[in-house]
Amino acid sequence: MTELLGTRAELAAWLASTAGTRAVVLTMGALHAGHEALMRAARAEVGESGTVLTTIFVNPAQFGPHEDFAEYPRTLEADLARCVANGIDAVFAPDVLEVYPPDEEITEYEPGPLANELEGAARPGHFAGVLKVVSRLLQLTEADVTFFGEKDYQQLTLVRRLMRMEPRLADCRVVAVPIMRAPDGLALSSRNRYLSEEQRTQALAIPETIALVRQLCADGLTAEQAAHVGRGFLRTSPGVTLDYVVVRSVGLGTAPAVGEARVLVAARVGHTRLLDNGPVIIKGHEA
Ligand code: PAF
């Protein structure tokens, strides 16, 4: 049975009534197959003797003043059905005052320079807002292990940093879950629902860019050369407005000359901003 918990008091009572390892999947709702992959990974991790809790909370702290907080899809009934279908033990779906009570001081984090690059450059304050809610919710839910999709790779990287920064989360592990893709290659995202049929097709240039950059890195181009070609490809793709194509180290520092790295892409299709990324191996020039 899936319990629906709306308040911290209900959450605390439920936590007190359960035992075993607790896996927590944090979401903003609008659940899709990508979230279900996180839920399945959570169950696989803790088994039947553990518990899996999903949070559904659209976090105002991570939306800028001109962003889509009000329009962000809220589909609680459908979300709950997905949680039930995935054998989730409890869903914590609080309102804003439960998470951020005005009489409590909620810890804010300084996520460091990476928070101002890539997604952070376009969305000032976004990652500080993400870290604030992630820390808050993982503490409230007493998580032993939590699951983050590689789809939001920069978020995953900064959450890993949060875990090193916040001693109250020292006992909580982060598990990364690979990107889920539609059969045609588009990474699953809540925002895909905003795309028209034509835009949905145009958006395929994004995973194609990932594949192109991966191939060029494997062929011996440097990270910057491969990213440069990727930018050119995306820039000339119809209906797509390039934001960035970069190749970075796996920790999102400067890319190495040789070895494992990550390609990250952001682009707009119509008014919808889409993200994608993937692993690459930089072969480097033969000596
Ligand atoms: O990735 C998301 O959906 C959100 O950023 C998260 C981690 C649930 C925090 O609100």
mmCIF file of C-alpha atoms and ligand atoms in Angstrom:
data_model
loop_
_atom_site.group_PDB
_atom_site.id
_atom_site.type_symbol
_atom_site.label_atom_id
_atom_site.label_comp_id
_atom_site.label_asym_id
_atom_site.label_seq_id
_atom_site.Cartn_x
_atom_site.Cartn_y
_atom_site.Cartn_z
ATOM 1 C CA MET A 1 0.000 0.000 0.000
ATOM 2 C CA THR A 2 1.182 3.512 -0.805
ATOM 3 C CA GLU A 3 0.681 6.044 2.008
ATOM 4 C CA LEU A 4 0.052 9.664 1.037
ATOM 5 C CA LEU A 5 1.664 12.042 3.543
ATOM 6 C CA GLY A 6 0.945 15.761 3.333
ATOM 7 C CA THR A 7 2.466 17.140 6.533
ATOM 8 C CA ARG A 8 5.718 16.766 8.433
ATOM 9 C CA ALA A 9 3.724 15.316 11.350
ATOM 10 C CA GLU A 10 2.312 12.596 9.089
ATOM 11 C CA LEU A 11 5.758 11.976 7.661
ATOM 12 C CA ALA A 12 7.323 11.684 11.126
ATOM 13 C CA ALA A 13 4.628 9.218 12.235
ATOM 14 C CA TRP A 14 5.171 7.114 9.117
ATOM 15 C CA LEU A 15 8.972 7.155 9.551
ATOM 16 C CA ALA A 16 8.559 5.991 13.134
ATOM 17 C CA SER A 17 6.423 3.054 11.964
ATOM 18 C CA THR A 18 8.939 1.741 9.398
ATOM 19 C CA ALA A 19 12.258 -0.051 9.625
ATOM 20 C CA GLY A 20 15.052 -1.049 7.244
ATOM 21 C CA THR A 21 17.027 0.981 4.756
ATOM 22 C CA ARG A 22 15.135 4.009 3.495
ATOM 23 C CA ALA A 23 15.485 5.040 -0.136
ATOM 24 C CA VAL A 24 14.185 8.456 -1.120
ATOM 25 C CA VAL A 25 13.421 9.673 -4.636
ATOM 26 C CA LEU A 26 12.987 13.451 -4.795
ATOM 27 C CA THR A 27 10.736 14.782 -7.551
ATOM 28 C CA MET A 28 8.754 17.813 -8.559
ATOM 29 C CA GLY A 29 5.945 15.587 -9.830
ATOM 30 C CA ALA A 30 4.867 15.402 -13.485
ATOM 31 C CA LEU A 31 6.273 11.913 -13.216
ATOM 32 C CA HIS A 32 7.347 10.039 -16.319
ATOM 33 C CA ALA A 33 9.304 6.918 -17.181
ATOM 34 C CA GLY A 34 12.544 8.653 -16.162
ATOM 35 C CA HIS A 35 11.260 9.000 -12.601
ATOM 36 C CA GLU A 36 10.050 5.413 -12.696
ATOM 37 C CA ALA A 37 13.611 4.343 -13.459
ATOM 38 C CA LEU A 38 14.692 6.141 -10.268
ATOM 39 C CA MET A 39 11.935 4.353 -8.323
ATOM 40 C CA ARG A 40 12.951 0.969 -9.699
ATOM 41 C CA ALA A 41 16.586 1.638 -8.868
ATOM 42 C CA ALA A 42 15.510 2.603 -5.355
ATOM 43 C CA ARG A 43 13.571 -0.609 -4.813
ATOM 44 C CA ALA A 44 16.396 -2.692 -6.259
ATOM 45 C CA GLU A 45 18.783 -1.022 -3.829
ATOM 46 C CA VAL A 46 16.794 -1.570 -0.604
ATOM 47 C CA GLY A 47 14.846 -4.737 -1.493
ATOM 48 C CA GLU A 48 11.517 -5.686 0.031
ATOM 49 C CA SER A 49 12.777 -5.263 3.595
ATOM 50 C CA GLY A 50 13.593 -1.601 2.977
ATOM 51 C CA THR A 51 11.252 1.285 2.252
ATOM 52 C CA VAL A 52 11.003 3.588 -0.751
ATOM 53 C CA LEU A 53 9.597 7.058 -0.304
ATOM 54 C CA THR A 54 8.973 9.544 -3.115
ATOM 55 C CA THR A 55 8.610 13.257 -2.516
ATOM 56 C CA ILE A 56 6.523 15.426 -4.824
ATOM 57 C CA PHE A 57 7.247 19.086 -4.263
ATOM 58 C CA VAL A 58 7.545 21.905 -6.778
ATOM 59 C CA ASN A 59 10.260 23.886 -5.055
ATOM 60 C CA PRO A 60 9.773 27.643 -5.479
ATOM 61 C CA ALA A 61 13.367 28.290 -4.321
ATOM 62 C CA GLN A 62 14.821 26.867 -7.534
ATOM 63 C CA PHE A 63 12.738 28.945 -9.963
ATOM 64 C CA GLY A 64 13.837 32.425 -10.988
ATOM 65 C CA PRO A 65 11.340 35.298 -11.027
ATOM 66 C CA HIS A 66 10.735 34.889 -14.775
ATOM 67 C CA GLU A 67 10.646 31.106 -14.811
ATOM 68 C CA ASP A 68 7.790 28.659 -15.116
ATOM 69 C CA PHE A 69 7.001 27.981 -11.409
ATOM 70 C CA ALA A 70 3.303 28.800 -11.798
ATOM 71 C CA GLU A 71 3.013 26.862 -15.064
ATOM 72 C CA TYR A 72 5.096 23.896 -13.960
ATOM 73 C CA PRO A 73 2.811 20.873 -14.517
ATOM 74 C CA ARG A 74 1.025 19.681 -11.382
ATOM 75 C CA THR A 75 -0.470 16.256 -11.964
ATOM 76 C CA LEU A 76 -0.796 14.785 -8.471
ATOM 77 C CA GLU A 77 -3.422 12.174 -9.266
ATOM 78 C CA ALA A 78 -1.522 10.705 -12.202
ATOM 79 C CA ASP A 79 1.718 10.935 -10.186
ATOM 80 C CA LEU A 80 0.223 8.950 -7.317
ATOM 81 C CA ALA A 81 -0.978 6.284 -9.732
ATOM 82 C CA ARG A 82 2.607 5.913 -11.000
ATOM 83 C CA CYS A 83 3.916 5.668 -7.449
ATOM 84 C CA VAL A 84 1.359 2.966 -6.620
ATOM 85 C CA ALA A 85 2.221 1.073 -9.822
ATOM 86 C CA ASN A 86 5.896 1.171 -8.819
ATOM 87 C CA GLY A 87 5.308 -0.163 -5.326
ATOM 88 C CA ILE A 88 6.326 3.053 -3.548
ATOM 89 C CA ASP A 89 5.679 2.747 0.193
ATOM 90 C CA ALA A 90 4.925 6.395 0.842
ATOM 91 C CA VAL A 91 4.599 9.672 -1.038
ATOM 92 C CA PHE A 92 5.415 12.894 0.779
ATOM 93 C CA ALA A 93 3.624 15.712 -1.065
ATOM 94 C CA PRO A 94 3.817 18.717 1.238
ATOM 95 C CA ASP A 95 2.836 22.286 0.528
ATOM 96 C CA VAL A 96 5.362 25.119 0.641
ATOM 97 C CA LEU A 97 4.767 26.071 4.277
ATOM 98 C CA GLU A 98 5.457 22.501 5.436
ATOM 99 C CA VAL A 99 8.872 22.554 3.782
ATOM 100 C CA TYR A 100 9.720 26.178 4.513
ATOM 101 C CA PRO A 101 7.858 27.171 7.694
ATOM 102 C CA PRO A 102 8.321 30.920 8.182
ATOM 103 C CA ASP A 103 9.376 30.470 11.822
ATOM 104 C CA GLU A 104 12.259 28.088 11.028
ATOM 105 C CA GLU A 105 15.642 28.967 9.660
ATOM 106 C CA ILE A 106 16.381 26.772 6.658
ATOM 107 C CA THR A 107 20.045 26.239 5.797
ATOM 108 C CA GLU A 108 21.189 27.878 2.577
ATOM 109 C CA TYR A 109 24.280 26.661 0.725
ATOM 110 C CA GLU A 110 26.894 28.385 -1.365
ATOM 111 C CA PRO A 111 27.264 25.831 -4.136
ATOM 112 C CA GLY A 112 30.498 27.309 -5.545
ATOM 113 C CA PRO A 113 31.478 28.556 -9.030
ATOM 114 C CA LEU A 114 30.049 25.564 -10.921
ATOM 115 C CA ALA A 115 26.583 26.785 -9.889
ATOM 116 C CA ASN A 116 27.079 29.909 -12.017
ATOM 117 C CA GLU A 117 28.099 28.070 -15.177
ATOM 118 C CA LEU A 118 26.122 26.108 -17.787
ATOM 119 C CA GLU A 119 22.583 25.797 -16.360
ATOM 120 C CA GLY A 120 23.489 28.213 -13.588
ATOM 121 C CA ALA A 121 24.501 30.922 -16.084
ATOM 122 C CA ALA A 122 21.008 30.886 -17.527
ATOM 123 C CA ARG A 123 19.334 30.416 -14.136
ATOM 124 C CA PRO A 124 20.948 32.498 -11.388
ATOM 125 C CA GLY A 125 20.200 31.110 -7.915
ATOM 126 C CA HIS A 126 18.748 27.900 -9.318
ATOM 127 C CA PHE A 127 21.294 25.505 -7.836
ATOM 128 C CA ALA A 128 21.348 27.196 -4.442
ATOM 129 C CA GLY A 129 17.564 26.622 -4.431
ATOM 130 C CA VAL A 130 18.024 22.990 -5.459
ATOM 131 C CA LEU A 131 20.596 22.307 -2.730
ATOM 132 C CA LYS A 132 18.390 23.996 -0.157
ATOM 133 C CA VAL A 133 15.422 21.742 -0.887
ATOM 134 C CA VAL A 134 17.457 18.572 -1.429
ATOM 135 C CA SER A 135 19.119 18.978 1.959
ATOM 136 C CA ARG A 136 15.860 19.847 3.647
ATOM 137 C CA LEU A 137 13.887 16.947 2.163
ATOM 138 C CA LEU A 138 16.618 14.336 2.679
ATOM 139 C CA GLN A 139 16.821 15.351 6.318
ATOM 140 C CA LEU A 140 13.042 15.410 6.846
ATOM 141 C CA THR A 141 12.682 11.980 5.240
ATOM 142 C CA GLU A 142 15.728 10.548 7.065
ATOM 143 C CA ALA A 143 17.062 9.148 3.798
ATOM 144 C CA ASP A 144 19.783 6.480 3.839
ATOM 145 C CA VAL A 145 20.131 6.530 0.074
ATOM 146 C CA THR A 146 18.803 8.823 -2.650
ATOM 147 C CA PHE A 147 18.607 8.595 -6.432
ATOM 148 C CA PHE A 148 19.401 11.269 -8.981
ATOM 149 C CA GLY A 149 19.111 11.016 -12.748
ATOM 150 C CA GLU A 150 22.158 11.702 -14.893
ATOM 151 C CA LYS A 151 19.766 13.714 -17.095
ATOM 152 C CA ASP A 152 20.417 16.702 -14.834
ATOM 153 C CA TYR A 153 24.124 16.005 -14.675
ATOM 154 C CA GLN A 154 25.139 19.355 -13.237
ATOM 155 C CA GLN A 155 22.507 18.974 -10.519
ATOM 156 C CA LEU A 156 23.830 15.490 -9.731
ATOM 157 C CA THR A 157 27.383 16.854 -9.531
ATOM 158 C CA LEU A 158 26.354 19.653 -7.168
ATOM 159 C CA VAL A 159 24.245 17.315 -5.014
ATOM 160 C CA ARG A 160 27.319 15.118 -4.584
ATOM 161 C CA ARG A 161 29.139 18.262 -3.455
ATOM 162 C CA LEU A 162 26.302 19.043 -0.997
ATOM 163 C CA MET A 163 26.696 15.621 0.579
ATOM 164 C CA ARG A 164 30.355 16.401 1.265
ATOM 165 C CA MET A 165 29.445 19.860 2.595
ATOM 166 C CA GLU A 166 26.547 19.001 4.932
ATOM 167 C CA PRO A 167 27.523 16.816 7.926
ATOM 168 C CA ARG A 168 23.854 16.047 8.630
ATOM 169 C CA LEU A 169 23.793 14.151 5.324
ATOM 170 C CA ALA A 170 27.024 12.264 5.931
ATOM 171 C CA ASP A 171 25.180 8.942 6.214
ATOM 172 C CA CYS A 172 23.130 9.390 3.056
ATOM 173 C CA ARG A 173 24.446 7.923 -0.195
ATOM 174 C CA VAL A 174 23.717 9.271 -3.686
ATOM 175 C CA VAL A 175 23.119 6.806 -6.507
ATOM 176 C CA ALA A 176 23.265 8.070 -10.116
ATOM 177 C CA VAL A 177 20.754 6.614 -12.566
ATOM 178 C CA PRO A 178 21.443 6.712 -16.349
ATOM 179 C CA ILE A 179 19.284 8.850 -18.656
ATOM 180 C CA MET A 180 16.093 7.258 -19.948
ATOM 181 C CA ARG A 181 15.455 7.891 -23.632
ATOM 182 C CA ALA A 182 12.481 7.568 -25.947
ATOM 183 C CA PRO A 183 13.055 4.968 -28.693
ATOM 184 C CA ASP A 184 14.108 7.786 -31.089
ATOM 185 C CA GLY A 185 16.796 8.962 -28.647
ATOM 186 C CA LEU A 186 15.219 12.046 -27.023
ATOM 187 C CA ALA A 187 15.991 12.166 -23.304
ATOM 188 C CA LEU A 188 12.789 11.931 -21.238
ATOM 189 C CA SER A 189 11.841 15.164 -19.499
ATOM 190 C CA SER A 190 8.723 16.667 -17.955
ATOM 191 C CA ARG A 191 9.198 19.551 -20.372
ATOM 192 C CA ASN A 192 8.870 17.353 -23.485
ATOM 193 C CA ARG A 193 5.105 17.661 -23.094
ATOM 194 C CA TYR A 194 5.368 21.307 -24.198
ATOM 195 C CA LEU A 195 6.744 20.304 -27.627
ATOM 196 C CA SER A 196 4.523 20.233 -30.723
ATOM 197 C CA GLU A 197 4.909 17.248 -33.009
ATOM 198 C CA GLU A 198 7.206 19.240 -35.296
ATOM 199 C CA GLN A 199 9.306 20.512 -32.385
ATOM 200 C CA ARG A 200 9.526 16.993 -30.987
ATOM 201 C CA THR A 201 11.191 15.933 -34.264
ATOM 202 C CA GLN A 202 13.439 19.014 -34.361
ATOM 203 C CA ALA A 203 14.566 18.265 -30.788
ATOM 204 C CA LEU A 204 16.245 15.066 -32.005
ATOM 205 C CA ALA A 205 19.146 17.262 -33.126
ATOM 206 C CA ILE A 206 20.110 17.362 -29.435
ATOM 207 C CA PRO A 207 20.827 13.635 -28.936
ATOM 208 C CA GLU A 208 22.353 13.654 -32.433
ATOM 209 C CA THR A 209 24.798 16.314 -31.239
ATOM 210 C CA ILE A 210 25.726 14.137 -28.268
ATOM 211 C CA ALA A 211 26.382 11.198 -30.588
ATOM 212 C CA LEU A 212 28.421 13.371 -32.973
ATOM 213 C CA VAL A 213 30.626 14.810 -30.222
ATOM 214 C CA ARG A 214 31.132 11.343 -28.749
ATOM 215 C CA GLN A 215 32.276 10.043 -32.126
ATOM 216 C CA LEU A 216 34.636 12.992 -32.695
ATOM 217 C CA CYS A 217 36.222 12.507 -29.262
ATOM 218 C CA ALA A 218 36.691 8.823 -30.049
ATOM 219 C CA ASP A 219 38.215 9.797 -33.431
ATOM 220 C CA GLY A 220 40.984 11.842 -31.785
ATOM 221 C CA LEU A 221 39.654 15.415 -31.703
ATOM 222 C CA THR A 222 40.304 17.424 -28.537
ATOM 223 C CA ALA A 223 37.380 18.208 -26.239
ATOM 224 C CA GLU A 224 37.173 21.773 -27.539
ATOM 225 C CA GLN A 225 37.429 20.781 -31.205
ATOM 226 C CA ALA A 226 34.642 18.224 -30.790
ATOM 227 C CA ALA A 227 32.438 20.671 -28.869
ATOM 228 C CA HIS A 228 33.045 23.299 -31.562
ATOM 229 C CA VAL A 229 31.817 20.964 -34.305
ATOM 230 C CA GLY A 230 28.835 20.018 -32.091
ATOM 231 C CA ARG A 231 27.928 23.699 -31.689
ATOM 232 C CA GLY A 232 28.066 24.198 -35.465
ATOM 233 C CA PHE A 233 25.802 21.199 -36.023
ATOM 234 C CA LEU A 234 23.202 22.341 -33.495
ATOM 235 C CA ARG A 235 23.318 25.947 -34.637
ATOM 236 C CA THR A 236 22.301 24.928 -38.146
ATOM 237 C CA SER A 237 19.593 22.501 -37.004
ATOM 238 C CA PRO A 238 16.133 23.831 -37.913
ATOM 239 C CA GLY A 239 13.937 25.018 -35.043
ATOM 240 C CA VAL A 240 16.708 24.693 -32.458
ATOM 241 C CA THR A 241 18.409 27.590 -30.645
ATOM 242 C CA LEU A 242 21.766 26.613 -29.229
ATOM 243 C CA ASP A 243 22.616 27.555 -25.681
ATOM 244 C CA TYR A 244 25.738 25.473 -25.076
ATOM 245 C CA VAL A 245 27.623 22.386 -26.151
ATOM 246 C CA VAL A 246 30.612 21.670 -23.934
ATOM 247 C CA VAL A 247 32.907 18.790 -23.116
ATOM 248 C CA ARG A 248 34.008 18.755 -19.494
ATOM 249 C CA SER A 249 35.676 16.382 -17.057
ATOM 250 C CA VAL A 250 33.308 13.942 -15.327
ATOM 251 C CA GLY A 251 33.309 16.269 -12.300
ATOM 252 C CA LEU A 252 32.511 19.210 -14.648
ATOM 253 C CA GLY A 253 35.950 20.797 -14.461
ATOM 254 C CA THR A 254 38.173 21.316 -17.510
ATOM 255 C CA ALA A 255 38.125 18.316 -19.857
ATOM 256 C CA PRO A 256 41.176 16.059 -19.750
ATOM 257 C CA ALA A 257 43.405 15.667 -22.815
ATOM 258 C CA VAL A 258 42.740 11.932 -22.762
ATOM 259 C CA GLY A 259 40.211 9.705 -21.012
ATOM 260 C CA GLU A 260 36.670 9.853 -19.651
ATOM 261 C CA ALA A 261 34.705 13.064 -19.975
ATOM 262 C CA ARG A 262 31.156 14.323 -20.393
ATOM 263 C CA VAL A 263 29.424 16.195 -23.205
ATOM 264 C CA LEU A 264 26.600 18.492 -22.088
ATOM 265 C CA VAL A 265 24.073 20.206 -24.326
ATOM 266 C CA ALA A 266 21.361 22.788 -23.693
ATOM 267 C CA ALA A 267 19.145 24.203 -26.407
ATOM 268 C CA ARG A 268 15.728 25.716 -26.867
ATOM 269 C CA VAL A 269 13.120 24.290 -29.166
ATOM 270 C CA GLY A 270 10.337 26.858 -29.397
ATOM 271 C CA HIS A 271 10.044 28.143 -25.841
ATOM 272 C CA THR A 272 11.133 24.860 -24.289
ATOM 273 C CA ARG A 273 14.644 24.566 -22.935
ATOM 274 C CA LEU A 274 15.984 21.034 -23.220
ATOM 275 C CA LEU A 275 19.055 19.429 -21.685
ATOM 276 C CA ASP A 276 20.992 16.336 -22.545
ATOM 277 C CA ASN A 277 24.417 14.869 -21.833
ATOM 278 C CA GLY A 278 26.401 11.716 -22.156
ATOM 279 C CA PRO A 279 29.746 10.101 -21.453
ATOM 280 C CA VAL A 280 32.565 10.472 -23.973
ATOM 281 C CA ILE A 281 36.031 9.010 -24.164
ATOM 282 C CA ILE A 282 38.664 11.431 -25.410
ATOM 283 C CA LYS A 283 41.154 9.362 -27.334
ATOM 284 C CA GLY A 284 43.667 12.172 -27.782
ATOM 285 C CA HIS A 285 46.245 12.369 -30.531
ATOM 286 C CA GLU A 286 48.437 9.373 -31.177
ATOM 287 C CA ALA A 287 51.935 10.027 -29.879
HETATM 288 O O1 PAF B 1 15.405 17.288 -10.387
HETATM 289 C C1 PAF B 1 14.378 17.715 -9.843
HETATM 290 O O2 PAF B 1 13.258 17.313 -10.177
HETATM 291 C C2 PAF B 1 14.499 18.756 -8.763
HETATM 292 O O3 PAF B 1 15.530 19.646 -8.998
HETATM 293 C C3 PAF B 1 14.637 18.141 -7.357
HETATM 294 C C4 PAF B 1 15.912 17.349 -7.226
HETATM 295 C C5 PAF B 1 13.437 17.254 -7.087
HETATM 296 C C6 PAF B 1 14.673 19.253 -6.311
HETATM 297 O O4 PAF B 1 13.511 20.017 -6.323
#
